[in-house]
PDB file of C-alpha atoms in Angstrom:
ATOM      1  CA  ASP A   1       0.458  -0.127  -0.047  1.00 49.00           C
ATOM      2  CA  THR A   2       1.299   2.889  -0.991  1.00 60.00           C
ATOM      3  CA  GLU A   3       1.398   6.251   1.968  1.00 90.00           C
ATOM      4  CA  VAL A   4       0.715   8.956  -0.617  1.00 95.00           C
ATOM      5  CA  THR A   5      -3.136   8.386  -1.608  1.00 96.00           C
ATOM      6  CA  GLN A   6      -4.500  10.180  -4.834  1.00 97.00           C
ATOM      7  CA  THR A   7      -7.928   9.806  -5.993  1.00 97.00           C
ATOM      8  CA  PRO A   8      -9.584   9.560  -8.595  1.00 97.00           C
ATOM      9  CA  LYS A   9      -7.869   6.319  -9.783  1.00 95.00           C
ATOM     10  CA  HIS A  10     -10.396   6.776 -12.808  1.00 96.00           C
ATOM     11  CA  LEU A  11     -11.564   9.802 -14.444  1.00 96.00           C
ATOM     12  CA  VAL A  12     -13.168  10.044 -18.045  1.00 95.00           C
ATOM     13  CA  MET A  13     -13.926  14.167 -18.752  1.00 92.00           C
ATOM     14  CA  GLY A  14     -14.646  15.674 -21.741  1.00 90.00           C
ATOM     15  CA  MET A  15     -12.519  18.960 -23.666  1.00 88.00           C
ATOM     16  CA  THR A  16     -15.302  21.715 -21.053  1.00 88.00           C
ATOM     17  CA  ASN A  17     -15.436  20.153 -18.319  1.00 89.00           C
ATOM     18  CA  LYS A  18     -13.616  21.758 -15.370  1.00 94.00           C
ATOM     19  CA  LYS A  19     -12.990  18.238 -12.390  1.00 95.00           C
ATOM     20  CA  SER A  20      -9.584  18.330  -9.529  1.00 97.00           C
ATOM     21  CA  LEU A  21      -6.862  15.463  -9.541  1.00 98.00           C
ATOM     22  CA  LYS A  22      -6.559  15.046  -5.551  1.00 98.00           C
ATOM     23  CA  CYS A  23      -3.666  13.984  -3.408  1.00 98.00           C
ATOM     24  CA  GLU A  24      -2.644  13.560  -0.045  1.00 97.00           C
ATOM     25  CA  GLN A  25      -0.136  12.441   2.163  1.00 96.00           C
ATOM     26  CA  HIS A  26       0.445  11.681   6.087  1.00 90.00           C
ATOM     27  CA  MET A  27       4.127  11.224   6.415  1.00 91.00           C
ATOM     28  CA  GLY A  28       5.060  15.109   7.060  1.00 90.00           C
ATOM     29  CA  HIS A  29       6.666  15.700   3.955  1.00 91.00           C
ATOM     30  CA  ARG A  30       7.015  18.976   2.571  1.00 89.00           C
ATOM     31  CA  ALA A  31       8.090  19.183  -1.408  1.00 90.00           C
ATOM     32  CA  MET A  32       5.185  17.335  -3.397  1.00 93.00           C
ATOM     33  CA  TYR A  33       5.433  16.782  -7.125  1.00 94.00           C
ATOM     34  CA  TRP A  34       2.934  16.199  -9.550  1.00 97.00           C
ATOM     35  CA  TYR A  35       4.574  14.519 -12.564  1.00 96.00           C
ATOM     36  CA  LYS A  36       2.981  13.383 -15.982  1.00 96.00           C
ATOM     37  CA  GLN A  37       3.431   9.929 -17.579  1.00 95.00           C
ATOM     38  CA  LYS A  38       2.423   8.541 -21.476  1.00 94.00           C
ATOM     39  CA  ALA A  39       1.953   4.935 -21.850  1.00 90.00           C
ATOM     40  CA  LYS A  40       5.531   2.861 -22.390  1.00 87.00           C
ATOM     41  CA  LYS A  41       7.005   6.805 -21.349  1.00 91.00           C
ATOM     42  CA  PRO A  42       9.147   7.468 -18.113  1.00 92.00           C
ATOM     43  CA  PRO A  43       7.203   9.914 -16.079  1.00 93.00           C
ATOM     44  CA  GLU A  44       7.761  14.175 -17.369  1.00 93.00           C
ATOM     45  CA  LEU A  45       7.867  16.912 -14.254  1.00 93.00           C
ATOM     46  CA  MET A  46       4.825  19.222 -14.187  1.00 96.00           C
ATOM     47  CA  PHE A  47       5.121  20.829 -10.578  1.00 95.00           C
ATOM     48  CA  VAL A  48       7.040  21.065  -7.594  1.00 91.00           C
ATOM     49  CA  TYR A  49       5.638  22.786  -4.264  1.00 92.00           C
ATOM     50  CA  SER A  50       7.843  23.260  -1.520  1.00 88.00           C
ATOM     51  CA  TYR A  51       6.244  24.600   2.149  1.00 90.00           C
ATOM     52  CA  GLU A  52       2.919  24.943   0.081  1.00 93.00           C
ATOM     53  CA  LYS A  53       5.133  27.339  -2.185  1.00 92.00           C
ATOM     54  CA  LEU A  54       4.867  26.387  -6.068  1.00 93.00           C
ATOM     55  CA  SER A  55       8.717  26.240  -6.523  1.00 88.00           C
ATOM     56  CA  ILE A  56       8.505  25.332 -10.036  1.00 87.00           C
ATOM     57  CA  ASN A  57       6.145  25.176 -13.360  1.00 92.00           C
ATOM     58  CA  GLU A  58       7.549  22.994 -16.215  1.00 90.00           C
ATOM     59  CA  SER A  59       6.168  25.095 -18.603  1.00 90.00           C
ATOM     60  CA  VAL A  60       2.556  23.242 -18.519  1.00 95.00           C
ATOM     61  CA  PRO A  61      -0.468  24.805 -20.297  1.00 95.00           C
ATOM     62  CA  SER A  62      -2.082  26.931 -17.774  1.00 95.00           C
ATOM     63  CA  ARG A  63      -5.501  24.572 -18.391  1.00 96.00           C
ATOM     64  CA  PHE A  64      -3.793  22.748 -15.547  1.00 97.00           C
ATOM     65  CA  SER A  65      -3.660  24.476 -12.204  1.00 97.00           C
ATOM     66  CA  PRO A  66      -2.108  23.297  -9.560  1.00 97.00           C
ATOM     67  CA  GLU A  67      -2.667  24.264  -6.235  1.00 97.00           C
ATOM     68  CA  CYS A  68      -1.540  23.594  -2.496  1.00 96.00           C
ATOM     69  CA  PRO A  69      -4.339  23.715   0.176  1.00 95.00           C
ATOM     70  CA  ASN A  70      -1.642  22.691   3.363  1.00 93.00           C
ATOM     71  CA  SER A  71       1.306  20.925   4.233  1.00 89.00           C
ATOM     72  CA  SER A  72      -0.915  17.595   3.852  1.00 95.00           C
ATOM     73  CA  LEU A  73      -2.941  18.217  -0.180  1.00 97.00           C
ATOM     74  CA  LEU A  74      -1.751  18.522  -3.166  1.00 97.00           C
ATOM     75  CA  ASN A  75      -4.964  19.231  -5.994  1.00 98.00           C
ATOM     76  CA  LEU A  76      -4.964  19.740  -9.895  1.00 98.00           C
ATOM     77  CA  HIS A  77      -7.408  21.736 -11.311  1.00 97.00           C
ATOM     78  CA  LEU A  78      -8.070  20.584 -15.370  1.00 96.00           C
ATOM     79  CA  HIS A  79     -10.050  22.834 -17.208  1.00 94.00           C
ATOM     80  CA  ALA A  80     -10.335  22.635 -21.555  1.00 93.00           C
ATOM     81  CA  LEU A  81      -7.869  19.725 -21.809  1.00 93.00           C
ATOM     82  CA  GLN A  82      -6.702  18.128 -24.794  1.00 94.00           C
ATOM     83  CA  PRO A  83      -6.767  14.195 -26.016  1.00 94.00           C
ATOM     84  CA  GLU A  84      -3.309  14.564 -25.672  1.00 95.00           C
ATOM     85  CA  ASP A  85      -3.711  15.647 -22.037  1.00 96.00           C
ATOM     86  CA  SER A  86      -4.993  12.184 -21.649  1.00 96.00           C
ATOM     87  CA  ALA A  87      -2.601   9.912 -19.538  1.00 96.00           C
ATOM     88  CA  LEU A  88      -1.247   8.784 -16.190  1.00 96.00           C
ATOM     89  CA  TYR A  89      -0.906  11.695 -13.473  1.00 97.00           C
ATOM     90  CA  LEU A  90       1.312  10.474 -10.742  1.00 96.00           C
ATOM     91  CA  CYS A  91       1.112  13.038  -7.811  1.00 96.00           C
ATOM     92  CA  ALA A  92       4.200  12.355  -5.170  1.00 94.00           C
ATOM     93  CA  SER A  93       6.244  13.774  -2.227  1.00 93.00           C
ATOM     94  CA  SER A  94       9.792  13.513  -0.069  1.00 89.00           C
ATOM     95  CA  ARG A  95      10.504  15.369   2.560  1.00 86.00           C
ATOM     96  CA  TRP A  96      12.718  18.275   3.115  1.00 68.00           C
ATOM     97  CA  THR A  97      15.836  19.155   5.982  1.00 57.00           C
ATOM     98  CA  GLY A  98      16.952  22.385   4.359  1.00 57.00           C
ATOM     99  CA  ASP A  99      20.282  21.724   1.820  1.00 55.00           C
ATOM    100  CA  LEU A 100      19.535  18.450   2.242  1.00 50.00           C
ATOM    101  CA  TYR A 101      16.763  17.370   1.351  1.00 51.00           C
ATOM    102  CA  SER A 102      17.708  16.857  -2.459  1.00 59.00           C
ATOM    103  CA  ASN A 103      18.492  13.536  -0.735  1.00 70.00           C
ATOM    104  CA  GLN A 104      15.680  12.205  -0.026  1.00 78.00           C
ATOM    105  CA  PRO A 105      13.657   9.632  -1.938  1.00 83.00           C
ATOM    106  CA  GLN A 106      10.947  10.895  -3.674  1.00 87.00           C
ATOM    107  CA  HIS A 107       8.035   8.703  -2.294  1.00 91.00           C
ATOM    108  CA  PHE A 108       4.880   7.882  -5.456  1.00 93.00           C
ATOM    109  CA  GLY A 109       1.318   7.832  -5.120  1.00 94.00           C
ATOM    110  CA  ASP A 110      -1.124   5.034  -7.950  1.00 93.00           C
ATOM    111  CA  GLY A 111      -2.033   7.357 -10.211  1.00 95.00           C
ATOM    112  CA  THR A 112      -5.420   9.010 -11.550  1.00 97.00           C
ATOM    113  CA  ARG A 113      -5.281   7.416 -15.169  1.00 96.00           C
ATOM    114  CA  LEU A 114      -7.032  10.687 -17.162  1.00 96.00           C
ATOM    115  CA  SER A 115      -9.266  10.741 -20.291  1.00 95.00           C
ATOM    116  CA  ILE A 116     -10.102  13.010 -22.511  1.00 94.00           C
ATOM    117  CA  LEU A 117     -12.870  12.468 -24.674  1.00 90.00           C
TER     118      LEU A 117
ATOM    119  CA  LYS B   1      21.991  17.458 -20.717  1.00 85.00           C
ATOM    120  CA  GLN B   2      21.812  15.533 -17.869  1.00 90.00           C
ATOM    121  CA  GLU B   3      20.662  12.146 -20.303  1.00 93.00           C
ATOM    122  CA  VAL B   4      19.395   8.530 -19.303  1.00 96.00           C
ATOM    123  CA  THR B   5      19.741   4.847 -21.121  1.00 97.00           C
ATOM    124  CA  GLN B   6      18.684   1.775 -19.603  1.00 97.00           C
ATOM    125  CA  ILE B   7      19.454  -1.045 -21.173  1.00 93.00           C
ATOM    126  CA  PRO B   8      18.722  -3.881 -21.978  1.00 92.00           C
ATOM    127  CA  ALA B   9      14.370  -2.445 -22.740  1.00 94.00           C
ATOM    128  CA  ALA B  10      13.087  -5.447 -22.063  1.00 96.00           C
ATOM    129  CA  LEU B  11      14.445  -8.640 -19.884  1.00 96.00           C
ATOM    130  CA  SER B  12      12.978 -12.052 -19.888  1.00 97.00           C
ATOM    131  CA  VAL B  13      14.564 -14.889 -17.088  1.00 97.00           C
ATOM    132  CA  PRO B  14      13.455 -18.345 -15.175  1.00 97.00           C
ATOM    133  CA  GLU B  15      11.905 -18.101 -11.729  1.00 97.00           C
ATOM    134  CA  GLY B  16      15.314 -18.300  -9.519  1.00 97.00           C
ATOM    135  CA  GLU B  17      17.707 -16.646 -11.965  1.00 97.00           C
ATOM    136  CA  ASN B  18      20.543 -13.500 -10.838  1.00 97.00           C
ATOM    137  CA  LEU B  19      20.100 -10.689 -12.810  1.00 96.00           C
ATOM    138  CA  VAL B  20      21.945  -7.649 -13.516  1.00 96.00           C
ATOM    139  CA  LEU B  21      19.662  -4.073 -14.862  1.00 97.00           C
ATOM    140  CA  ASN B  22      21.737  -1.680 -15.858  1.00 97.00           C
ATOM    141  CA  CYS B  23      21.713   2.645 -15.902  1.00 98.00           C
ATOM    142  CA  SER B  24      24.216   4.508 -17.411  1.00 98.00           C
ATOM    143  CA  PHE B  25      23.867   8.742 -17.706  1.00 97.00           C
ATOM    144  CA  THR B  26      25.399  11.500 -18.832  1.00 96.00           C
ATOM    145  CA  ASP B  27      26.996  13.938 -15.977  1.00 93.00           C
ATOM    146  CA  SER B  28      29.013  12.204 -13.373  1.00 93.00           C
ATOM    147  CA  ALA B  29      27.413  15.636 -11.277  1.00 91.00           C
ATOM    148  CA  ILE B  30      24.240  13.877  -9.416  1.00 90.00           C
ATOM    149  CA  TYR B  31      23.061  14.566  -5.985  1.00 88.00           C
ATOM    150  CA  ASN B  32      21.697  10.498  -5.960  1.00 90.00           C
ATOM    151  CA  LEU B  33      20.117   7.964  -8.201  1.00 94.00           C
ATOM    152  CA  GLN B  34      17.259   5.716  -7.563  1.00 94.00           C
ATOM    153  CA  TRP B  35      16.404   3.042  -8.492  1.00 97.00           C
ATOM    154  CA  PHE B  36      11.505   2.685  -8.680  1.00 96.00           C
ATOM    155  CA  ARG B  37       9.863  -0.229  -9.775  1.00 96.00           C
ATOM    156  CA  GLN B  38       6.527   0.638 -11.636  1.00 96.00           C
ATOM    157  CA  ASP B  39       3.722  -2.383 -11.505  1.00 94.00           C
ATOM    158  CA  PRO B  40       1.477  -2.314 -15.501  1.00 89.00           C
ATOM    159  CA  GLY B  41      -1.124   1.215 -14.793  1.00 85.00           C
ATOM    160  CA  LYS B  42       0.436   1.839 -10.948  1.00 88.00           C
ATOM    161  CA  GLY B  43       2.251   4.283  -9.736  1.00 90.00           C
ATOM    162  CA  LEU B  44       6.231   3.933  -8.984  1.00 92.00           C
ATOM    163  CA  THR B  45       7.707   1.740  -5.608  1.00 92.00           C
ATOM    164  CA  SER B  46      11.231   3.950  -4.715  1.00 91.00           C
ATOM    165  CA  LEU B  47      12.726   0.531  -3.800  1.00 95.00           C
ATOM    166  CA  LEU B  48      16.656   2.115  -3.577  1.00 95.00           C
ATOM    167  CA  LEU B  49      18.688   5.348  -2.840  1.00 93.00           C
ATOM    168  CA  ILE B  50      21.698   5.409  -3.571  1.00 94.00           C
ATOM    169  CA  GLN B  51      23.641   8.747  -2.133  1.00 91.00           C
ATOM    170  CA  SER B  52      26.445  10.555  -4.758  1.00 90.00           C
ATOM    171  CA  SER B  53      29.083   9.817  -2.026  1.00 91.00           C
ATOM    172  CA  GLN B  54      27.727   6.210  -1.783  1.00 93.00           C
ATOM    173  CA  ARG B  55      28.892   3.321  -3.387  1.00 95.00           C
ATOM    174  CA  GLU B  56      26.484   1.099  -2.714  1.00 95.00           C
ATOM    175  CA  GLN B  57      23.097  -0.013  -1.014  1.00 95.00           C
ATOM    176  CA  THR B  58      20.650  -2.957  -0.254  1.00 96.00           C
ATOM    177  CA  SER B  59      17.352  -4.284   0.529  1.00 95.00           C
ATOM    178  CA  GLY B  60      16.608  -8.333   0.840  1.00 96.00           C
ATOM    179  CA  ARG B  61      17.328  -9.841  -2.908  1.00 97.00           C
ATOM    180  CA  LEU B  62      18.080  -5.712  -3.766  1.00 97.00           C
ATOM    181  CA  ASN B  63      21.551  -4.331  -4.287  1.00 98.00           C
ATOM    182  CA  ALA B  64      22.010  -1.303  -6.347  1.00 97.00           C
ATOM    183  CA  SER B  65      25.634  -0.019  -6.827  1.00 97.00           C
ATOM    184  CA  LEU B  66      26.788   3.440  -8.521  1.00 97.00           C
ATOM    185  CA  ASP B  67      30.234   3.579 -10.235  1.00 96.00           C
ATOM    186  CA  LYS B  68      29.520   8.201 -10.871  1.00 93.00           C
ATOM    187  CA  SER B  69      32.567   9.233 -12.522  1.00 93.00           C
ATOM    188  CA  SER B  70      31.638   6.562 -15.599  1.00 95.00           C
ATOM    189  CA  GLY B  71      28.215   7.459 -15.066  1.00 96.00           C
ATOM    190  CA  ARG B  72      26.749   3.732 -14.649  1.00 97.00           C
ATOM    191  CA  SER B  73      25.106   1.968 -11.769  1.00 98.00           C
ATOM    192  CA  THR B  74      23.604  -1.403 -11.349  1.00 97.00           C
ATOM    193  CA  LEU B  75      20.441  -3.005  -9.698  1.00 97.00           C
ATOM    194  CA  TYR B  76      21.245  -7.075  -8.859  1.00 97.00           C
ATOM    195  CA  ILE B  77      17.943  -8.691  -8.171  1.00 98.00           C
ATOM    196  CA  ALA B  78      19.091 -12.303  -6.476  1.00 97.00           C
ATOM    197  CA  ALA B  79      16.865 -15.602  -6.947  1.00 97.00           C
ATOM    198  CA  SER B  80      14.571 -14.102  -9.379  1.00 97.00           C
ATOM    199  CA  GLN B  81      10.958 -15.065  -8.561  1.00 97.00           C
ATOM    200  CA  PRO B  82       7.428 -13.778 -11.143  1.00 97.00           C
ATOM    201  CA  GLY B  83       6.472 -11.258  -8.210  1.00 97.00           C
ATOM    202  CA  ASP B  84       9.962  -9.245  -9.618  1.00 97.00           C
ATOM    203  CA  SER B  85       8.180  -9.209 -13.546  1.00 98.00           C
ATOM    204  CA  ALA B  86       8.264  -4.782 -13.135  1.00 97.00           C
ATOM    205  CA  THR B  87       9.137  -2.189 -14.964  1.00 97.00           C
ATOM    206  CA  TYR B  88      11.562  -0.902 -13.197  1.00 98.00           C
ATOM    207  CA  LEU B  89      13.212   2.744 -13.896  1.00 97.00           C
ATOM    208  CA  CYS B  90      16.404   4.446 -12.837  1.00 97.00           C
ATOM    209  CA  ALA B  91      16.903   8.508 -12.018  1.00 95.00           C
ATOM    210  CA  VAL B  92      18.853  10.709 -10.647  1.00 93.00           C
ATOM    211  CA  ARG B  93      19.293  14.218  -9.482  1.00 89.00           C
ATOM    212  CA  PRO B  94      20.920  16.604 -10.670  1.00 87.00           C
ATOM    213  CA  GLN B  95      23.435  18.824  -9.154  1.00 84.00           C
ATOM    214  CA  GLY B  96      22.707  22.071  -9.277  1.00 73.00           C
ATOM    215  CA  GLY B  97      19.966  23.132  -8.006  1.00 60.00           C
ATOM    216  CA  SER B  98      17.460  21.472 -10.143  1.00 62.00           C
ATOM    217  CA  GLU B  99      13.998  20.101  -7.419  1.00 68.00           C
ATOM    218  CA  LYS B 100      13.978  17.580 -11.219  1.00 78.00           C
ATOM    219  CA  LEU B 101      14.829  13.780 -11.244  1.00 87.00           C
ATOM    220  CA  VAL B 102      15.728  12.694 -15.308  1.00 91.00           C
ATOM    221  CA  PHE B 103      14.467   9.778 -16.014  1.00 94.00           C
ATOM    222  CA  GLY B 104      15.788   6.326 -17.383  1.00 96.00           C
ATOM    223  CA  LYS B 105      13.161   4.869 -20.478  1.00 95.00           C
ATOM    224  CA  GLY B 106      12.600   1.977 -18.009  1.00 96.00           C
ATOM    225  CA  THR B 107      13.649  -1.723 -18.402  1.00 97.00           C
ATOM    226  CA  LYS B 108      11.247  -3.927 -18.648  1.00 97.00           C
ATOM    227  CA  LEU B 109      11.292  -7.342 -16.123  1.00 98.00           C
ATOM    228  CA  THR B 110       9.248 -11.069 -17.747  1.00 97.00           C
ATOM    229  CA  VAL B 111      10.539 -13.764 -14.826  1.00 97.00           C
ATOM    230  CA  ASN B 112       8.554 -16.354 -16.110  1.00 96.00           C
ATOM    231  CA  PRO B 113       7.378 -19.787 -13.219  1.00 95.00           C
TER     232      PRO B 113
END
């Protein structure tokens, strides 16, 4: 069982819909991440939050809007998505120990399988 | 630009065999290297993380080594089992302030009973 919980597990939406993906962890991690993974490809980083503040946006289109309401929760708001956005969306978290945070492993959830009609 | 390569792309072995998965990276300036396992349709499970100052890490039947100067890492799996069948990904965290993991494309392992 993963310690990072993502909901929903599957989501089908039309291009005009608005939906949100949710991610929750209770390991006290202060860095949280969104990744996108297409079939048979490695994960691609989308966003990084450190201490609830957005620290990295990998030039992601504005139709993806992240939100970190508190240290345990990470949301990804979706609006006007395109068929090519269909993918597995993975959330991850890691500890922050000042300068040493880069040596902490990332823990992943099981992902949300998103299909855009 | 850091690039990570995993060879082979797929590997099929009989149960009980010891095996080695390979990972190479182009820039030795890394904080750490992490090995993950991914089952079909699932997220990534962290197996081992090797810091740049370390040479190897062990967990159960798994042993990962790191030769930073040559840009190579190996994941050794002893006495393989059908339950080890999955895609194995390695990822490096480059130095230079980046929080980004650079992943290889993975090795798909099948262990036949």
